[in-house]
PDB file of C-alpha atoms in Angstrom:
ATOM      1  CA  MET A 382      76.496 -47.381  28.932  1.00 57.00           C
ATOM      2  CA  PRO A 383      73.939 -47.997  26.168  1.00 88.00           C
ATOM      3  CA  ILE A 384      70.221 -48.476  26.837  1.00 94.00           C
ATOM      4  CA  LYS A 385      70.407 -52.268  26.466  1.00 95.00           C
ATOM      5  CA  GLY A 386      73.010 -52.483  29.226  1.00 95.00           C
ATOM      6  CA  LYS A 387      70.637 -50.816  31.690  1.00 96.00           C
ATOM      7  CA  ILE A 388      67.886 -53.433  31.208  1.00 97.00           C
ATOM      8  CA  ARG A 389      67.875 -56.250  33.751  1.00 96.00           C
ATOM      9  CA  THR A 390      67.300 -59.834  32.625  1.00 95.00           C
ATOM     10  CA  ILE A 391      65.461 -62.121  35.030  1.00 95.00           C
ATOM     11  CA  PRO A 392      65.751 -65.796  34.077  1.00 94.00           C
ATOM     12  CA  ASP A 393      62.763 -68.143  34.391  1.00 92.00           C
ATOM     13  CA  TYR A 394      60.156 -65.399  34.944  1.00 89.00           C
ATOM     14  CA  PRO A 395      57.191 -65.657  34.778  1.00 85.00           C
ATOM     15  CA  LYS A 396      57.888 -69.309  33.991  1.00 85.00           C
ATOM     16  CA  LYS A 397      60.840 -71.595  33.393  1.00 90.00           C
ATOM     17  CA  GLY A 398      62.677 -70.922  30.135  1.00 87.00           C
ATOM     18  CA  ILE A 399      61.619 -67.270  29.826  1.00 86.00           C
ATOM     19  CA  MET A 400      64.275 -64.548  29.953  1.00 90.00           C
ATOM     20  CA  PHE A 401      62.254 -61.584  31.252  1.00 92.00           C
ATOM     21  CA  ARG A 402      63.571 -58.175  30.106  1.00 95.00           C
ATOM     22  CA  ASP A 403      62.853 -55.787  32.968  1.00 96.00           C
ATOM     23  CA  ILE A 404      62.940 -52.105  32.009  1.00 96.00           C
ATOM     24  CA  THR A 405      62.365 -50.891  35.571  1.00 96.00           C
ATOM     25  CA  THR A 406      66.138 -50.773  36.057  1.00 97.00           C
ATOM     26  CA  LEU A 407      66.394 -48.605  32.925  1.00 97.00           C
ATOM     27  CA  ILE A 408      63.678 -46.109  33.823  1.00 97.00           C
ATOM     28  CA  LYS A 409      64.771 -45.779  37.463  1.00 97.00           C
ATOM     29  CA  ASP A 410      68.192 -44.682  36.218  1.00 96.00           C
ATOM     30  CA  PRO A 411      67.958 -40.943  35.416  1.00 96.00           C
ATOM     31  CA  VAL A 412      70.553 -41.224  32.646  1.00 95.00           C
ATOM     32  CA  GLY A 413      68.895 -44.319  31.184  1.00 96.00           C
ATOM     33  CA  PHE A 414      65.402 -42.822  31.234  1.00 97.00           C
ATOM     34  CA  LYS A 415      66.696 -39.593  29.708  1.00 97.00           C
ATOM     35  CA  LEU A 416      68.462 -41.576  26.958  1.00 96.00           C
ATOM     36  CA  VAL A 417      65.194 -43.334  26.084  1.00 98.00           C
ATOM     37  CA  ILE A 418      63.101 -40.177  25.956  1.00 98.00           C
ATOM     38  CA  ASP A 419      65.821 -38.176  24.184  1.00 97.00           C
ATOM     39  CA  ASN A 420      66.254 -40.875  21.524  1.00 97.00           C
ATOM     40  CA  LEU A 421      62.516 -41.138  20.919  1.00 98.00           C
ATOM     41  CA  THR A 422      62.122 -37.351  20.916  1.00 98.00           C
ATOM     42  CA  GLN A 423      64.913 -37.021  18.367  1.00 97.00           C
ATOM     43  CA  ARG A 424      63.304 -39.647  16.120  1.00 97.00           C
ATOM     44  CA  TYR A 425      59.817 -38.143  16.239  1.00 98.00           C
ATOM     45  CA  SER A 426      60.610 -34.421  16.329  1.00 97.00           C
ATOM     46  CA  THR A 427      61.989 -34.346  12.764  1.00 94.00           C
ATOM     47  CA  GLY A 428      58.525 -34.150  11.244  1.00 91.00           C
ATOM     48  CA  ASP A 429      59.317 -37.035   8.870  1.00 94.00           C
ATOM     49  CA  LEU A 430      56.556 -39.100  10.476  1.00 96.00           C
ATOM     50  CA  LYS A 431      53.316 -37.140  10.822  1.00 96.00           C
ATOM     51  CA  PHE A 432      51.127 -37.935  13.826  1.00 98.00           C
ATOM     52  CA  ASP A 433      48.726 -36.068  16.081  1.00 98.00           C
ATOM     53  CA  THR A 434      48.552 -38.097  19.272  1.00 98.00           C
ATOM     54  CA  ILE A 435      50.518 -40.659  21.262  1.00 98.00           C
ATOM     55  CA  VAL A 436      48.674 -43.723  22.536  1.00 98.00           C
ATOM     56  CA  GLY A 437      50.372 -45.679  25.330  1.00 98.00           C
ATOM     57  CA  ILE A 438      49.610 -49.252  26.321  1.00 98.00           C
ATOM     58  CA  GLU A 439      49.110 -50.037  30.016  1.00 96.00           C
ATOM     59  CA  SER A 440      51.220 -49.700  32.009  1.00 93.00           C
ATOM     60  CA  ARG A 441      54.794 -48.966  30.987  1.00 96.00           C
ATOM     61  CA  GLY A 442      53.551 -47.378  27.775  1.00 97.00           C
ATOM     62  CA  PHE A 443      52.029 -44.699  30.032  1.00 97.00           C
ATOM     63  CA  ILE A 444      55.434 -43.783  31.422  1.00 97.00           C
ATOM     64  CA  LEU A 445      57.080 -43.563  28.005  1.00 97.00           C
ATOM     65  CA  GLY A 446      54.111 -42.098  26.177  1.00 98.00           C
ATOM     66  CA  GLY A 447      53.456 -39.418  28.778  1.00 98.00           C
ATOM     67  CA  ALA A 448      57.055 -38.229  28.794  1.00 98.00           C
ATOM     68  CA  LEU A 449      57.281 -38.329  25.000  1.00 98.00           C
ATOM     69  CA  ALA A 450      53.966 -36.497  24.580  1.00 98.00           C
ATOM     70  CA  TYR A 451      55.336 -33.762  26.834  1.00 98.00           C
ATOM     71  CA  THR A 452      58.622 -33.378  24.933  1.00 98.00           C
ATOM     72  CA  LEU A 453      56.844 -33.353  21.557  1.00 98.00           C
ATOM     73  CA  GLY A 454      53.917 -31.180  22.606  1.00 98.00           C
ATOM     74  CA  ARG A 455      51.303 -33.827  21.717  1.00 98.00           C
ATOM     75  CA  GLY A 456      48.323 -35.267  23.512  1.00 98.00           C
ATOM     76  CA  PHE A 457      48.398 -38.645  25.234  1.00 98.00           C
ATOM     77  CA  VAL A 458      45.698 -41.334  25.253  1.00 98.00           C
ATOM     78  CA  PRO A 459      45.829 -44.495  27.405  1.00 98.00           C
ATOM     79  CA  VAL A 460      44.854 -48.020  26.361  1.00 98.00           C
ATOM     80  CA  ARG A 461      43.886 -49.827  29.546  1.00 98.00           C
ATOM     81  CA  LYS A 462      42.953 -53.246  30.798  1.00 96.00           C
ATOM     82  CA  LYS A 463      39.245 -54.041  31.008  1.00 96.00           C
ATOM     83  CA  GLY A 464      37.278 -52.047  33.577  1.00 96.00           C
ATOM     84  CA  LYS A 465      39.915 -49.386  34.326  1.00 97.00           C
ATOM     85  CA  LEU A 466      38.513 -46.471  32.278  1.00 97.00           C
ATOM     86  CA  PRO A 467      35.592 -44.478  33.725  1.00 96.00           C
ATOM     87  CA  GLY A 468      33.827 -43.393  30.495  1.00 96.00           C
ATOM     88  CA  LYS A 469      32.212 -45.315  27.666  1.00 98.00           C
ATOM     89  CA  THR A 470      34.772 -47.563  26.025  1.00 98.00           C
ATOM     90  CA  VAL A 471      35.499 -49.642  22.974  1.00 98.00           C
ATOM     91  CA  ARG A 472      37.139 -52.982  23.696  1.00 97.00           C
ATOM     92  CA  GLU A 473      39.248 -55.578  21.949  1.00 97.00           C
ATOM     93  CA  GLU A 474      39.784 -59.162  23.047  1.00 95.00           C
ATOM     94  CA  TYR A 475      43.102 -60.780  22.188  1.00 93.00           C
ATOM     95  CA  GLU A 476      44.910 -64.076  22.655  1.00 86.00           C
ATOM     96  CA  LEU A 477      47.401 -64.746  25.422  1.00 76.00           C
ATOM     97  CA  GLU A 478      49.561 -67.821  25.778  1.00 68.00           C
ATOM     98  CA  TYR A 479      46.943 -69.361  28.107  1.00 71.00           C
ATOM     99  CA  GLY A 480      43.589 -67.726  27.362  1.00 79.00           C
ATOM    100  CA  THR A 481      42.461 -64.252  26.381  1.00 89.00           C
ATOM    101  CA  ASP A 482      42.469 -60.714  27.742  1.00 93.00           C
ATOM    102  CA  ILE A 483      40.620 -57.493  26.971  1.00 97.00           C
ATOM    103  CA  ILE A 484      41.888 -53.940  26.540  1.00 97.00           C
ATOM    104  CA  GLU A 485      39.847 -50.769  26.198  1.00 98.00           C
ATOM    105  CA  ILE A 486      40.016 -47.160  25.052  1.00 98.00           C
ATOM    106  CA  HIS A 487      37.522 -44.355  25.630  1.00 98.00           C
ATOM    107  CA  GLU A 488      35.154 -44.196  22.670  1.00 97.00           C
ATOM    108  CA  ASP A 489      35.790 -40.443  22.320  1.00 98.00           C
ATOM    109  CA  ALA A 490      39.587 -40.615  22.785  1.00 98.00           C
ATOM    110  CA  LEU A 491      40.409 -40.272  19.083  1.00 98.00           C
ATOM    111  CA  ILE A 492      38.687 -38.837  16.040  1.00 97.00           C
ATOM    112  CA  LYS A 493      38.305 -40.174  12.539  1.00 98.00           C
ATOM    113  CA  GLY A 494      41.456 -39.571  10.509  1.00 98.00           C
ATOM    114  CA  GLU A 495      43.639 -38.818  13.533  1.00 98.00           C
ATOM    115  CA  LYS A 496      47.185 -40.140  13.146  1.00 98.00           C
ATOM    116  CA  VAL A 497      48.619 -42.030  16.117  1.00 98.00           C
ATOM    117  CA  LEU A 498      52.011 -43.123  17.402  1.00 98.00           C
ATOM    118  CA  LEU A 499      51.462 -46.262  19.507  1.00 98.00           C
ATOM    119  CA  ILE A 500      54.030 -46.854  22.247  1.00 98.00           C
ATOM    120  CA  ASP A 501      54.914 -49.546  24.774  1.00 98.00           C
ATOM    121  CA  ASP A 502      58.024 -50.807  26.532  1.00 97.00           C
ATOM    122  CA  LEU A 503      58.529 -54.118  24.788  1.00 96.00           C
ATOM    123  CA  ILE A 504      57.363 -56.108  21.779  1.00 95.00           C
ATOM    124  CA  ALA A 505      57.278 -59.866  22.273  1.00 92.00           C
ATOM    125  CA  THR A 506      54.401 -61.789  20.636  1.00 91.00           C
ATOM    126  CA  GLY A 507      52.716 -58.634  19.345  1.00 94.00           C
ATOM    127  CA  GLY A 508      49.282 -59.539  20.722  1.00 94.00           C
ATOM    128  CA  THR A 509      48.718 -56.468  22.875  1.00 96.00           C
ATOM    129  CA  ALA A 510      50.147 -54.060  20.290  1.00 97.00           C
ATOM    130  CA  LEU A 511      48.002 -55.490  17.484  1.00 97.00           C
ATOM    131  CA  ALA A 512      44.893 -55.425  19.692  1.00 97.00           C
ATOM    132  CA  SER A 513      45.656 -51.796  20.555  1.00 98.00           C
ATOM    133  CA  ALA A 514      46.004 -50.971  16.859  1.00 98.00           C
ATOM    134  CA  LYS A 515      42.583 -52.553  16.219  1.00 98.00           C
ATOM    135  CA  LEU A 516      41.084 -50.381  18.962  1.00 97.00           C
ATOM    136  CA  ILE A 517      42.590 -47.261  17.423  1.00 98.00           C
ATOM    137  CA  GLU A 518      41.220 -48.233  14.016  1.00 98.00           C
ATOM    138  CA  LYS A 519      37.744 -48.928  15.464  1.00 98.00           C
ATOM    139  CA  LEU A 520      37.669 -45.230  16.341  1.00 98.00           C
ATOM    140  CA  GLY A 521      38.615 -44.310  12.769  1.00 98.00           C
ATOM    141  CA  ALA A 522      42.180 -43.262  13.589  1.00 98.00           C
ATOM    142  CA  GLU A 523      45.360 -44.547  11.946  1.00 98.00           C
ATOM    143  CA  VAL A 524      48.483 -46.052  13.541  1.00 98.00           C
ATOM    144  CA  VAL A 525      51.449 -44.510  11.710  1.00 98.00           C
ATOM    145  CA  GLU A 526      54.079 -46.365  13.732  1.00 98.00           C
ATOM    146  CA  MET A 527      54.531 -48.541  16.814  1.00 98.00           C
ATOM    147  CA  ALA A 528      57.496 -47.698  19.038  1.00 98.00           C
ATOM    148  CA  PHE A 529      59.125 -49.812  21.725  1.00 98.00           C
ATOM    149  CA  ILE A 530      62.233 -49.732  23.884  1.00 98.00           C
ATOM    150  CA  VAL A 531      62.884 -53.463  23.394  1.00 97.00           C
ATOM    151  CA  ASN A 532      62.196 -55.824  20.524  1.00 97.00           C
ATOM    152  CA  LEU A 533      62.378 -59.585  21.135  1.00 95.00           C
ATOM    153  CA  PRO A 534      62.534 -60.734  17.491  1.00 95.00           C
ATOM    154  CA  ASP A 535      62.814 -64.431  18.392  1.00 93.00           C
ATOM    155  CA  VAL A 536      59.298 -64.342  19.877  1.00 91.00           C
ATOM    156  CA  GLY A 537      57.692 -63.262  16.593  1.00 93.00           C
ATOM    157  CA  GLY A 538      55.896 -60.009  17.354  1.00 95.00           C
ATOM    158  CA  GLU A 539      57.920 -57.947  14.896  1.00 97.00           C
ATOM    159  CA  ILE A 540      57.001 -60.305  12.047  1.00 97.00           C
ATOM    160  CA  LYS A 541      53.299 -60.180  13.006  1.00 97.00           C
ATOM    161  CA  ILE A 542      53.303 -56.385  13.241  1.00 98.00           C
ATOM    162  CA  LYS A 543      55.078 -55.832   9.941  1.00 97.00           C
ATOM    163  CA  GLY A 544      53.041 -58.621   8.319  1.00 97.00           C
ATOM    164  CA  SER A 545      49.891 -56.764   9.371  1.00 97.00           C
ATOM    165  CA  GLY A 546      51.116 -53.691   7.507  1.00 98.00           C
ATOM    166  CA  TYR A 547      52.357 -51.578  10.420  1.00 98.00           C
ATOM    167  CA  ARG A 548      55.640 -49.727  10.785  1.00 98.00           C
ATOM    168  CA  MET A 549      57.641 -50.573  13.881  1.00 98.00           C
ATOM    169  CA  PHE A 550      60.640 -49.052  15.651  1.00 98.00           C
ATOM    170  CA  ALA A 551      62.581 -50.310  18.675  1.00 98.00           C
ATOM    171  CA  LEU A 552      65.523 -48.688  20.436  1.00 97.00           C
ATOM    172  CA  THR A 553      67.220 -52.027  21.150  1.00 97.00           C
ATOM    173  CA  GLU A 554      66.685 -55.749  20.840  1.00 95.00           C
ATOM    174  CA  PHE A 555      67.551 -58.959  22.605  1.00 94.00           C
ATOM    175  CA  GLU A 556      67.992 -61.768  20.135  1.00 85.00           C
ATOM    176  CA  GLY A 557      68.706 -65.311  21.223  1.00 69.00           C
ATOM    177  CA  ASP A 558      70.344 -64.237  24.457  1.00 58.00           C
TER     178      ASP A 558
END
């Protein structure tokens, strides 16, 4: 069964009209989780895309990024919600559907010129991914690509990411379904 078939869809969550794509069913399945990490490892182990570090977005990006960092022999850096990191941080505020939120990264997590692969489970509106990219750039590092398990192209994040000049890769997508 392909990766997409292992992702559960929950209608009307978190509100009516939303089709929530839940990857917990994918990552709890040992075959599904292995497929994800193997596919990402294969893509990024070729050396075609040069990067030094993997940055994962809280919280499912930690699961993917940590496993991928291990298979590729790279370091891992977390981007967390406000107040979750113990050291001095740099923060970025970004828009949500109803309000704003803040994410942070340790101010010494990356160095100037470092090349980064940014990873998360899903790209919807692109707000969190673009805010994470801004954080990375505040530290002088460069996002070489953003990687996701799922792309929801109907929501517009892919257009925003590519329109902002970033490369993006997703293992699967749910379009209009």
